[in-house]
GROMACS .gro file of C-alpha atoms in nm:
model
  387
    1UNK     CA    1   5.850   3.347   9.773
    2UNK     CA    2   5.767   3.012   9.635
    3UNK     CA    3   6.042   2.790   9.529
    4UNK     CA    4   5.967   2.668   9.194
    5UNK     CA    5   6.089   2.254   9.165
    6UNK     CA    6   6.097   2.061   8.846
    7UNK     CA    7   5.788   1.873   8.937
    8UNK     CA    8   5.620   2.179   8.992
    9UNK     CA    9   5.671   2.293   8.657
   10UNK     CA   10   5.578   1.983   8.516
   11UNK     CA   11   5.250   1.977   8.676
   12UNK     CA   12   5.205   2.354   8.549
   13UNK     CA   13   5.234   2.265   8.131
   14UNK     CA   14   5.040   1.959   8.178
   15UNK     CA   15   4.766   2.212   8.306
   16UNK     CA   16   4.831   2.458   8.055
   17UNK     CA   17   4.793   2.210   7.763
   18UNK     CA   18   4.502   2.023   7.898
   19UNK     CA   19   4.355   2.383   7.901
   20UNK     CA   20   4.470   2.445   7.554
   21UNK     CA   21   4.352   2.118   7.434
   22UNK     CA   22   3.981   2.224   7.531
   23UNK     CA   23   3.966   2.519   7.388
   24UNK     CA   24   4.068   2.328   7.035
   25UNK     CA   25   3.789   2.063   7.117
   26UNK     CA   26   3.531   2.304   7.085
   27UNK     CA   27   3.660   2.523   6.852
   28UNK     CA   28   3.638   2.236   6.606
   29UNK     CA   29   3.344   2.086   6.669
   30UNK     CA   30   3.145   2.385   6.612
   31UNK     CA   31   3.308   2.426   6.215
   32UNK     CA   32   3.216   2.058   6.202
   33UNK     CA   33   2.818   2.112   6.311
   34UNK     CA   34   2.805   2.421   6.086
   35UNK     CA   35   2.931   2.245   5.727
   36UNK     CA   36   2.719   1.925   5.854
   37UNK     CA   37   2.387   2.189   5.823
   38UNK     CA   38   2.565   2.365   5.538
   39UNK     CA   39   2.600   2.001   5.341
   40UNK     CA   40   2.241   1.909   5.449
   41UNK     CA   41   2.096   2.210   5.320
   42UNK     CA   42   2.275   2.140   4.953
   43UNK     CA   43   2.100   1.799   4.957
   44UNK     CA   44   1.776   1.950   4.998
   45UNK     CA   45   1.786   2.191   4.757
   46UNK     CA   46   1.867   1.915   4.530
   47UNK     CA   47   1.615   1.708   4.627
   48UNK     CA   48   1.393   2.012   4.538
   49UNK     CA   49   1.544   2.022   4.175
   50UNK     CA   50   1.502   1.710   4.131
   51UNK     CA   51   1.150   1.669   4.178
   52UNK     CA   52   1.063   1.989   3.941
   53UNK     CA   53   1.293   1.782   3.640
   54UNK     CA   54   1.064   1.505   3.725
   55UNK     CA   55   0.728   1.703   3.676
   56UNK     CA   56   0.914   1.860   3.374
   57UNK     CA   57   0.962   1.543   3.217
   58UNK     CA   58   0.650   1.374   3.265
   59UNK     CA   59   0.456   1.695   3.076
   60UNK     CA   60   0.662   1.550   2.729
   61UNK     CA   61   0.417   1.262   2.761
   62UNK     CA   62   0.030   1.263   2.637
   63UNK     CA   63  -0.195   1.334   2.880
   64UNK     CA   64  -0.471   1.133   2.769
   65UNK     CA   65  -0.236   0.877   2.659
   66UNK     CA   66   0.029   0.890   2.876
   67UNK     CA   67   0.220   0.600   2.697
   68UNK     CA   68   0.278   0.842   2.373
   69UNK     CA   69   0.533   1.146   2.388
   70UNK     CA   70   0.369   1.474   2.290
   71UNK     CA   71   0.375   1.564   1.908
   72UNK     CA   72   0.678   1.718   1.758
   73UNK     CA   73   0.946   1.572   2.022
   74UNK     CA   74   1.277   1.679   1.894
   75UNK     CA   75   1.613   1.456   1.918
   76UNK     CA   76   1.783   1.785   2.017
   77UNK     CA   77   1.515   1.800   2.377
   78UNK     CA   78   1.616   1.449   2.436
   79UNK     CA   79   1.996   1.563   2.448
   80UNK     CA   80   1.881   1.847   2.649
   81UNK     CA   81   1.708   1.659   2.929
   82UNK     CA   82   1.968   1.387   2.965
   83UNK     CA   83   2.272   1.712   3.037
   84UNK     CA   84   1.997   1.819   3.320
   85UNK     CA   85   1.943   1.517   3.489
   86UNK     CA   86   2.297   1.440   3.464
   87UNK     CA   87   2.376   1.817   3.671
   88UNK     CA   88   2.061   1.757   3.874
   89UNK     CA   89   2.167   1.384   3.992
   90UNK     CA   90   2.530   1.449   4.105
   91UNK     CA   91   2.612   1.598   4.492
   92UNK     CA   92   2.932   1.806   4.573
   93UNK     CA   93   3.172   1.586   4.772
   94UNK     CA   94   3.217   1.707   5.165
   95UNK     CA   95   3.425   1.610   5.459
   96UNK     CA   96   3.111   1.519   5.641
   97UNK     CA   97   2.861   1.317   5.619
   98UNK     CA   98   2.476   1.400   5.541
   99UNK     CA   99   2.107   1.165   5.485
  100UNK     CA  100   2.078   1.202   5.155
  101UNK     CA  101   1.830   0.905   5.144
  102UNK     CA  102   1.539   1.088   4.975
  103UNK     CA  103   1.757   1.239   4.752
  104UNK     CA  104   1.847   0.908   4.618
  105UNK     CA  105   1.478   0.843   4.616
  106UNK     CA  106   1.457   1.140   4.398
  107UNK     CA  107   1.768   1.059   4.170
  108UNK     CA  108   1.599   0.716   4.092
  109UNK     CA  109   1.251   0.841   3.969
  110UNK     CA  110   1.397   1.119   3.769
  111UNK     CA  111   1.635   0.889   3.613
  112UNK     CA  112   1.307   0.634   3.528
  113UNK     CA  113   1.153   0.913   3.403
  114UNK     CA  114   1.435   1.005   3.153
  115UNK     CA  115   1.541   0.635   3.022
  116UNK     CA  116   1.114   0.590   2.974
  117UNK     CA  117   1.123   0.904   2.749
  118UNK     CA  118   1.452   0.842   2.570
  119UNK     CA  119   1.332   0.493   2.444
  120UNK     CA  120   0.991   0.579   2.360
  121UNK     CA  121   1.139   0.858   2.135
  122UNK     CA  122   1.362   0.608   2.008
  123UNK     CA  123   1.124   0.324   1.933
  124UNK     CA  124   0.961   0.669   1.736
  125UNK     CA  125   1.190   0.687   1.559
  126UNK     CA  126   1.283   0.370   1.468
  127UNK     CA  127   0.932   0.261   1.349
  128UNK     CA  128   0.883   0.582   1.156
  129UNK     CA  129   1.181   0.505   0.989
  130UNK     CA  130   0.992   0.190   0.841
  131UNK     CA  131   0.754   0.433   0.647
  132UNK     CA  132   0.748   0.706   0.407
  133UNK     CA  133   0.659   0.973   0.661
  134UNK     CA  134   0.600   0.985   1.031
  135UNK     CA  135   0.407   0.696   1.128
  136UNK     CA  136   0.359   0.778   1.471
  137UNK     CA  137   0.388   1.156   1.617
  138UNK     CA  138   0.295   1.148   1.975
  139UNK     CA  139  -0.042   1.000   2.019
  140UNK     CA  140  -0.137   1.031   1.589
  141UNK     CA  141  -0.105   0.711   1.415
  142UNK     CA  142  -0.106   0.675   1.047
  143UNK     CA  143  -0.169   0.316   0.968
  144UNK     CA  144  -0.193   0.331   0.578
  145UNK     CA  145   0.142   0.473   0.468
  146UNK     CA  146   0.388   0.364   0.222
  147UNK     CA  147   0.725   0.180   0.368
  148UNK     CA  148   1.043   0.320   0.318
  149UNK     CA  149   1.214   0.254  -0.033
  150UNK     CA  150   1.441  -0.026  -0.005
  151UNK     CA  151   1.329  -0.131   0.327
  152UNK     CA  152   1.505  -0.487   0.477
  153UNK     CA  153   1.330  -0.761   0.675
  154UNK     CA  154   1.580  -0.711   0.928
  155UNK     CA  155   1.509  -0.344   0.999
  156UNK     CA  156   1.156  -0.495   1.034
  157UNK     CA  157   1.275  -0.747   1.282
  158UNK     CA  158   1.483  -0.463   1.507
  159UNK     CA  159   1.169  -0.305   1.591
  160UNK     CA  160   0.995  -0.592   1.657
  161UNK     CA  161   1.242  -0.736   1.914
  162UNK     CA  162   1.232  -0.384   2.095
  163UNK     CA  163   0.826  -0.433   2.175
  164UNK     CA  164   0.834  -0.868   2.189
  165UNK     CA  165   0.652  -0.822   2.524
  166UNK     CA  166   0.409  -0.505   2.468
  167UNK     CA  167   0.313  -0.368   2.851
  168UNK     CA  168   0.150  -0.015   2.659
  169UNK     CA  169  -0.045   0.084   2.425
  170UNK     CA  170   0.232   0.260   2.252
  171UNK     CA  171   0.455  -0.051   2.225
  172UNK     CA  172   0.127  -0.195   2.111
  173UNK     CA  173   0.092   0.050   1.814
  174UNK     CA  174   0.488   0.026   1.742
  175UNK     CA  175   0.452  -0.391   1.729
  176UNK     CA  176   0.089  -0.328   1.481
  177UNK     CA  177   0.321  -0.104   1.266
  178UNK     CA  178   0.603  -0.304   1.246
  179UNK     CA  179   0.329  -0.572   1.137
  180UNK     CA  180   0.221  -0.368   0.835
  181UNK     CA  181   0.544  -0.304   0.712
  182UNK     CA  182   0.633  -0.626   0.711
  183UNK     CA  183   0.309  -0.734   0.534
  184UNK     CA  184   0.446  -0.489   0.258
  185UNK     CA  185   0.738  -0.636   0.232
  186UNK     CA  186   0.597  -0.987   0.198
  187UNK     CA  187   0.384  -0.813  -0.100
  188UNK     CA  188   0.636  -0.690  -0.275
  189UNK     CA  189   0.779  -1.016  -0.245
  190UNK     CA  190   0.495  -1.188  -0.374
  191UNK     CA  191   0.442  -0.926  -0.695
  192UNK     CA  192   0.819  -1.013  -0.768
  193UNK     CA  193   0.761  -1.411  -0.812
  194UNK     CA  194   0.416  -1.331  -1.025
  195UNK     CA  195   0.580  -1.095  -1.247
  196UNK     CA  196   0.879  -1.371  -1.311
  197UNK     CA  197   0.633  -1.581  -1.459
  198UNK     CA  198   0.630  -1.323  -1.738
  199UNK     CA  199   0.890  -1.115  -1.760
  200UNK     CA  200   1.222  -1.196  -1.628
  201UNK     CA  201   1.518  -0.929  -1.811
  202UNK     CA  202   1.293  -0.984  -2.088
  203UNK     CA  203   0.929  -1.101  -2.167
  204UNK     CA  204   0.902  -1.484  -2.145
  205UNK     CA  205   0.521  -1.560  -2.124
  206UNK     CA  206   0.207  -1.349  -2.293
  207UNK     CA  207  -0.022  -1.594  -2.094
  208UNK     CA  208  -0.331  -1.346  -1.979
  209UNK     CA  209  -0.410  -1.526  -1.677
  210UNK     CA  210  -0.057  -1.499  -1.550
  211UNK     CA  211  -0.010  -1.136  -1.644
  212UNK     CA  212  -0.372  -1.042  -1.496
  213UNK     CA  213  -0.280  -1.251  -1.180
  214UNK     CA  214   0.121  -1.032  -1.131
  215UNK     CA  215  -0.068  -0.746  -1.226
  216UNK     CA  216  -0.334  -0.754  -0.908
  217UNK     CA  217   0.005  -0.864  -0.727
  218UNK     CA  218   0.136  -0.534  -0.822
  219UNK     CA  219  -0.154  -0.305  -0.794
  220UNK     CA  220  -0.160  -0.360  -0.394
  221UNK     CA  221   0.219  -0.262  -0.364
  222UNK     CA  222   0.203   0.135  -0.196
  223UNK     CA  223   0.529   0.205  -0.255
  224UNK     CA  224   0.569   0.391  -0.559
  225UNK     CA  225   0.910   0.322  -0.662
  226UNK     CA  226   0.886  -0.081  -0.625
  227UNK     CA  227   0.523  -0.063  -0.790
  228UNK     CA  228   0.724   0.143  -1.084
  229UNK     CA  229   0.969  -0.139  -1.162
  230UNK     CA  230   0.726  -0.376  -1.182
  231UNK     CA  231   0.446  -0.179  -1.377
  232UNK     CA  232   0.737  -0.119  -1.608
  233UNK     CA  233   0.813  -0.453  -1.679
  234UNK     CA  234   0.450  -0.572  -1.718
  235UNK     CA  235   0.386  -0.297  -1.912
  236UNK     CA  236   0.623  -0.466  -2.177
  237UNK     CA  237   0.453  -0.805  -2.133
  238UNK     CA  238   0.099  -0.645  -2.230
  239UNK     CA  239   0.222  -0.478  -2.561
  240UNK     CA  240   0.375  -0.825  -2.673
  241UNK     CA  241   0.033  -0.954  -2.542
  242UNK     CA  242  -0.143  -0.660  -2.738
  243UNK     CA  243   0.055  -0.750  -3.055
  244UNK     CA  244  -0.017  -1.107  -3.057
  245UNK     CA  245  -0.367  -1.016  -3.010
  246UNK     CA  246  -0.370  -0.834  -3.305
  247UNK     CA  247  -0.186  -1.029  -3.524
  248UNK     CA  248  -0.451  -1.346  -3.427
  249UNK     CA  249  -0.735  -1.174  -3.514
  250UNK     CA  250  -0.562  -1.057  -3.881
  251UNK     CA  251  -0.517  -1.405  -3.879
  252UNK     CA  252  -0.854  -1.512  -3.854
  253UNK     CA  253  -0.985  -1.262  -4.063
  254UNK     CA  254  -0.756  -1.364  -4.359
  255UNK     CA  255  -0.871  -1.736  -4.275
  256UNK     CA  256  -1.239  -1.646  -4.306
  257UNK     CA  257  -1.163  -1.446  -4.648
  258UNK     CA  258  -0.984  -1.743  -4.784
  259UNK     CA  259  -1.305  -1.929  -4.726
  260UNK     CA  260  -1.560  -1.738  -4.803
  261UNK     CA  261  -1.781  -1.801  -5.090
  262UNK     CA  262  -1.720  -1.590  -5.435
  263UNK     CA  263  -2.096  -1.458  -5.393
  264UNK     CA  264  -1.953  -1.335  -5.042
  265UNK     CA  265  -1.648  -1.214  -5.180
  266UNK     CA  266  -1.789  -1.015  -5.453
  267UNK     CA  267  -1.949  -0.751  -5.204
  268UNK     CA  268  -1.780  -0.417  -5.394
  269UNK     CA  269  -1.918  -0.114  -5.351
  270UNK     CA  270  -2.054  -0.182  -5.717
  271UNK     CA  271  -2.241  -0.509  -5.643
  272UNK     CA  272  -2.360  -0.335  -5.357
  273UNK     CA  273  -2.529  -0.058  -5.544
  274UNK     CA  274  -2.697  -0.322  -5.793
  275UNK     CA  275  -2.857  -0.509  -5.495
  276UNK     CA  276  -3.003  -0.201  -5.445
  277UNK     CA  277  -3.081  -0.051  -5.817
  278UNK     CA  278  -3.413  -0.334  -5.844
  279UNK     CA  279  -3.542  -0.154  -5.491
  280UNK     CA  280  -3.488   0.174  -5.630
  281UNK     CA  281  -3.584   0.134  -6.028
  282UNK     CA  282  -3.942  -0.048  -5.927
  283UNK     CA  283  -4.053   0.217  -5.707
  284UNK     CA  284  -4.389   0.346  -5.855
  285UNK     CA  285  -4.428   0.061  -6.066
  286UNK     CA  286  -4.750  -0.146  -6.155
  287UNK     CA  287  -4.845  -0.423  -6.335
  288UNK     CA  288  -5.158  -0.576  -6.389
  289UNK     CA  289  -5.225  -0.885  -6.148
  290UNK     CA  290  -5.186  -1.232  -6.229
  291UNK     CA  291  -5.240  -1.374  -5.965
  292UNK     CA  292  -5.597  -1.339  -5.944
  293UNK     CA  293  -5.589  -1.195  -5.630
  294UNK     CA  294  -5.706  -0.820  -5.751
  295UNK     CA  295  -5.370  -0.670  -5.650
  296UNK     CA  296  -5.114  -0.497  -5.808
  297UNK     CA  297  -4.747  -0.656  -5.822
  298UNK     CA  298  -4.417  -0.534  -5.921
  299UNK     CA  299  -4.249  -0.694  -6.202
  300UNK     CA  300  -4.002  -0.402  -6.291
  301UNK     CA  301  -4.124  -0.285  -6.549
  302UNK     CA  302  -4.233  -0.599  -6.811
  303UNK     CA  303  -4.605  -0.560  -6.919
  304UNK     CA  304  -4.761  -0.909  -7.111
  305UNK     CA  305  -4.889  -0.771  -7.438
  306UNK     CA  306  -5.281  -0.815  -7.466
  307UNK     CA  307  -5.383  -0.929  -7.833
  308UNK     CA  308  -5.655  -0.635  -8.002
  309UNK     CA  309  -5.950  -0.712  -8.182
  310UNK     CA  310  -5.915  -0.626  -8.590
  311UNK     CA  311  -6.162  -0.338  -8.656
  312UNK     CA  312  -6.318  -0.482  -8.993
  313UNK     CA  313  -6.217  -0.225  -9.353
  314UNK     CA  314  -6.553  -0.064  -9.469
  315UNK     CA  315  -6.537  -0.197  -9.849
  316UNK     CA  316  -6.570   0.047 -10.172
  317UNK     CA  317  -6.843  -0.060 -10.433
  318UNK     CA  318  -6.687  -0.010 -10.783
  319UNK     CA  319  -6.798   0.213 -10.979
  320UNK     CA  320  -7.053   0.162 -11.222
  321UNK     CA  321  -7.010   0.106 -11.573
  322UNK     CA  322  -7.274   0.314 -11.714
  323UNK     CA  323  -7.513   0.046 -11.660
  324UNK     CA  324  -7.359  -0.250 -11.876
  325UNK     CA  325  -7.233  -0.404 -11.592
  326UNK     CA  326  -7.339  -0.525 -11.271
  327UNK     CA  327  -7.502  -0.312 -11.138
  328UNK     CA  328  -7.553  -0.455 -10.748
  329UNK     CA  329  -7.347  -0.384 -10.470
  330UNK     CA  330  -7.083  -0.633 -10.340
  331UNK     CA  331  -7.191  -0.782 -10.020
  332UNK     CA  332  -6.992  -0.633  -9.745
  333UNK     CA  333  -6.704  -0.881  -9.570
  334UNK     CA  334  -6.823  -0.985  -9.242
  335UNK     CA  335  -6.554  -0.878  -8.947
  336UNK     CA  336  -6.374  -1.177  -8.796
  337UNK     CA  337  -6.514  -1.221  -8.404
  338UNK     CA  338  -6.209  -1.096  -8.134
  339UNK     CA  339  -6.032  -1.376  -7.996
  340UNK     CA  340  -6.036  -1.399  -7.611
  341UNK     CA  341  -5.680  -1.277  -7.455
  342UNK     CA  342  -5.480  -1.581  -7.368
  343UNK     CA  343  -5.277  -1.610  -7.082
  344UNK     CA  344  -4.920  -1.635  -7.059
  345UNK     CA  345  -4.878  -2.044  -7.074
  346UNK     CA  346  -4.519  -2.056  -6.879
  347UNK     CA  347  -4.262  -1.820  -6.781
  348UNK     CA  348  -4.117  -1.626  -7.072
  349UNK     CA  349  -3.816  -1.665  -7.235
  350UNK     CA  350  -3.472  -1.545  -7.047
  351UNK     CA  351  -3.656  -1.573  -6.649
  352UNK     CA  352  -3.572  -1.724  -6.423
  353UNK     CA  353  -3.783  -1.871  -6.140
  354UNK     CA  354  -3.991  -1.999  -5.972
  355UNK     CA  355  -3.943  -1.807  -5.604
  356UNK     CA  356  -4.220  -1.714  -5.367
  357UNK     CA  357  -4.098  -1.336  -5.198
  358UNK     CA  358  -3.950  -1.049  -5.299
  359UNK     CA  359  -3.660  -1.144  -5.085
  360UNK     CA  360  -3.566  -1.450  -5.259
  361UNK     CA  361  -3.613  -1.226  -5.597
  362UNK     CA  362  -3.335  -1.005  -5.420
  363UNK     CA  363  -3.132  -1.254  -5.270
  364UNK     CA  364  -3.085  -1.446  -5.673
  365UNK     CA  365  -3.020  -1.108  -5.829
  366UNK     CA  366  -2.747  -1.025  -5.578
  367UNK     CA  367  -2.518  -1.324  -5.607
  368UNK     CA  368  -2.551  -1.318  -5.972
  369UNK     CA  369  -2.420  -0.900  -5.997
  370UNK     CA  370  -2.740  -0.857  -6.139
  371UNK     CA  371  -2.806  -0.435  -6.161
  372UNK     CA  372  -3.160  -0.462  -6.170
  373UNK     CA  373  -3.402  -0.735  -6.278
  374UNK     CA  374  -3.777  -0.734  -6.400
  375UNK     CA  375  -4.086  -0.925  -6.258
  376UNK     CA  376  -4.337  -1.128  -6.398
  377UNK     CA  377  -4.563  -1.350  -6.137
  378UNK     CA  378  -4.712  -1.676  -6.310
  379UNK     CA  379  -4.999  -1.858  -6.080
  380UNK     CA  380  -4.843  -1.720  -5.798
  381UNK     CA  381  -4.512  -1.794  -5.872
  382UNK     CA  382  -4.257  -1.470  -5.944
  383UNK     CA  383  -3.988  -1.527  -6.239
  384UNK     CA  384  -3.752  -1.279  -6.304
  385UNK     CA  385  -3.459  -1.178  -6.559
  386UNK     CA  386  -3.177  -0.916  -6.567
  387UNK     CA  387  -3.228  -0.592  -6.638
   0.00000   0.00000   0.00000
C-alpha cells in the first residue's frame, strides 16, 4: 500500500485543478463563439432593413425630377419615416464584439436620405406658405398665385436664406418663388405711396393723373384683400373727382348762358315753332316772277295788284221830243286807252330787306320772333315783313 505524504497530495490537487481549469477553458469559449455569430447575424439583418428604408424613401421623390417630393406628401409620413429610421439605425448592445462596418455604411445613407426628404418637405412648406394655395406640390409649380394676406418681408427673406446657394432644380423653383412674392410685396408697396398722393384717412387730391397713375398701381396687386383697401379708398377719390366734374361743367354752362346773345336766349319752344311757321305756311305758294327770270318765287302769300283797263259806258241818246228838238244823236264818248301796268318802284311799305336767299329771309325772321313773314323779290332782291 502506498504511503500517501503531504507532497504527494499536493501534487494530486494541483493536477486535479489544472484538469478542472481546462474543462472551464473550453466550456467558455464555445458560449463566446456562439453569441459572436448570434451578434453578427443581428447586424446583418439590420443591414438588410436598412437598405429596404433606403429604397422606401427614395420612391417619396419624383422620378423624373428627382429633386421634387411626390405630390400630396403629408407632415404626418415625415413623422413616420423619421420613428423608422430611428428603430432601423440603433443595434442591441452585446458582450462581444462584431464588424458592423457596412452597417454603419448603411446607417449613413439612410440617414442622408431622411434629412434630404425632411427639408425638401419643409422648404414646401415654407414657400407655399408665401401664397394663397400650394405653390409647389411635388414636381407642379404654380407661378401666378396670390401671396398670403398680410405677408412680411421677413418671411420672404427666411426662405430665401434656406436656398442662397441653389445646387437643384427644386431649390431653384423655391428661390424663383420666393422672388415673386417678394415682387408682390414691393407692389403693394408701391400702390400704397400712389394712393397717398390722394387719399390719405381722407381724400386730399382729385388730380386725374395721380388717381389714374395709383389706380394702375392698384390694378396689378393679386391679392384680393390688399387690392380691396385700396380700391376702396380710390373709389372715394373718383366720386369727389366725379362731383367736381360735374359741378365744372354746370359751371360752364351757366357761364355760356350768361353770355349768350338775347336772339340765342330766346330759343322757346314758341320761337322755335315760328322759325318754322314761314316753311310751313308758304308751301304751295306762287307768285308771279319779278325777277325776270320766268320762275316762280315765294313771297308768302303778297300778290302786287295789276291796274285794269276801264271798259268805256255805252251812252243813252235822249229821247226825242216829238221832233222840236234835236233830233241827232249825241256822239258817243271815246274810251280812255289802258295804261301799261307799272312796276313796283321800291320795296313796299312795312319790308324789310334787301337779302339775297331764303336763308337769310329765315335767319331775320327768327331773331326778330317773327311767326311767319311774306315775300316780295324787287330786281332780284327779296324784302320781307311779318306776318
Amino acid at each position: 500500500m502506498k504511503k500517501w505524504t503531504k507532497k504527494t497530495v499536493a501534487l494530486s490537487l494541483v493536477a486535479i485543478a489544472v484538469i478542472g481549469g481546462g474543462s472551464a477553458y473550453a466550456y467558455s469559449s464555445s458560449q463566446s463563439k456562439q453569441k459572436l455569430e448570434a451578434a453578427q447575424a443581428e447586424v446583418m439583418n439590420q443591414e438588410t432593413k436598412l437598405k429596404s428604408l433606403n429604397r422606401d424613401l427614395k420612391g417619396y421623390f419624383d422620378k423624373k425630377s428627382p429633386s421634387y417630393l411626390v405630390e400630396n406628401m403629408q407632415e404626418s409620413q415625415i413623422k413616420d419615416f423619421k420613428k423608422d429610421v430611428e428603430k432601423a439605425t440603433s443595434l442591441k448592445e452585446t458582450t462581444v464584439k462584431v464588424d458592423h462596418s457596412n452597417f454603419d455604411k448603411e446607417v449613413e445613407a439612410v440617414n442622408k436620405t431622411m434629412t434630404t426628404l425632411e427639408t425638401t418637405f419643409e422648404q414646401q412648406q415654407a414657400v407655399n406658405k408665401l401664397f394663397q394655395g400650394a405653390a409647389v406640390n411635388g414636381a407642379k409649380i404654380s407661378k401666378e398665385l396670390p401671396i398670403a394676406d398680410d405677408l412680411k418681408q421677413a418671411t420672404i427673406d427666411q426662405v430665401k436664406k434656406s436656398v442662397e446657394k441653389p445646387t437643384s432644380d427644386f431649390e431653384k423653383t423655391i428661390q424663383s418663388l420666393a422672388g415673386e412674392a417678394e415682387n408682390q410685396v414691393k407692389q403693394l408697396d408701391k400702390a400704397k405711396q400712389a394712393t397717398e398722393k390722394v387719399y390719405k384717412d381722407k381724400v386730399i387730391s382729385t388730380d386725374t393723373k395721380l388717381y389714374d397713375t395709383a389706380k394702375e398701381e392698384v390694378d396689378k396687386i393679386k391679392n384680393e384683400k390688399a387690392k380691396k383697401v385700396f380700391t376702396d379708398q380710390l373709389s372715394k377719390v373718383k366720386a369727389d373727382i366725379d362731383k367736381k366734374a360735374a359741378e365744372e361743367a354746370k359751371g360752364q354752362a351757366e357761364t355760356k348762358q350768361e353770355s349768350s346773345t338775347p336772339q340765342q336766349q330766346a330759343k322757346t319752344p314758341e320761337a322755335q315753332e315760328a322759325a318754322q311757321a314761314p316753311t310751313q305756311e308758304n308751301q304751295g305758294q306762287t307768285t308771279p316772277d319779278y325777277t325776270g327770270t320766268g320762275g316762280a318765287t315765294d313771297n308768302g302769300g303778297y300778290v302786287p295788284q295789276t291796274p285794269q283797263p276801264q271798259v268805256p259806258q255805252e251812252q243813252t241818246p235822249p229821247a226825242s221830243n216829238g221832233g222840236g228838238g234835236n233830233t241827232g244823236t249825241t256822239p258817243p264818248v271815246q274810251p280812255e286807252q289802258p295804261t301799261e301796268p307799272s312796276q313796283p318802284v321800291g320795296p313796299p311799305a312795312g319790308t324789310v330787306g334787301p337779302f339775297y336767299s331764303d336763308d337769310e329771309c329765315l335767319a331775320y325772321a327768327r331773331s326778330q320772333g317773327w311767326k311767319g313773314y311774306a315775300t316780295i323779290i324787287i330786281d332780284g332782291a327779296m324784302y320781307i315783313s311779318p306776318r
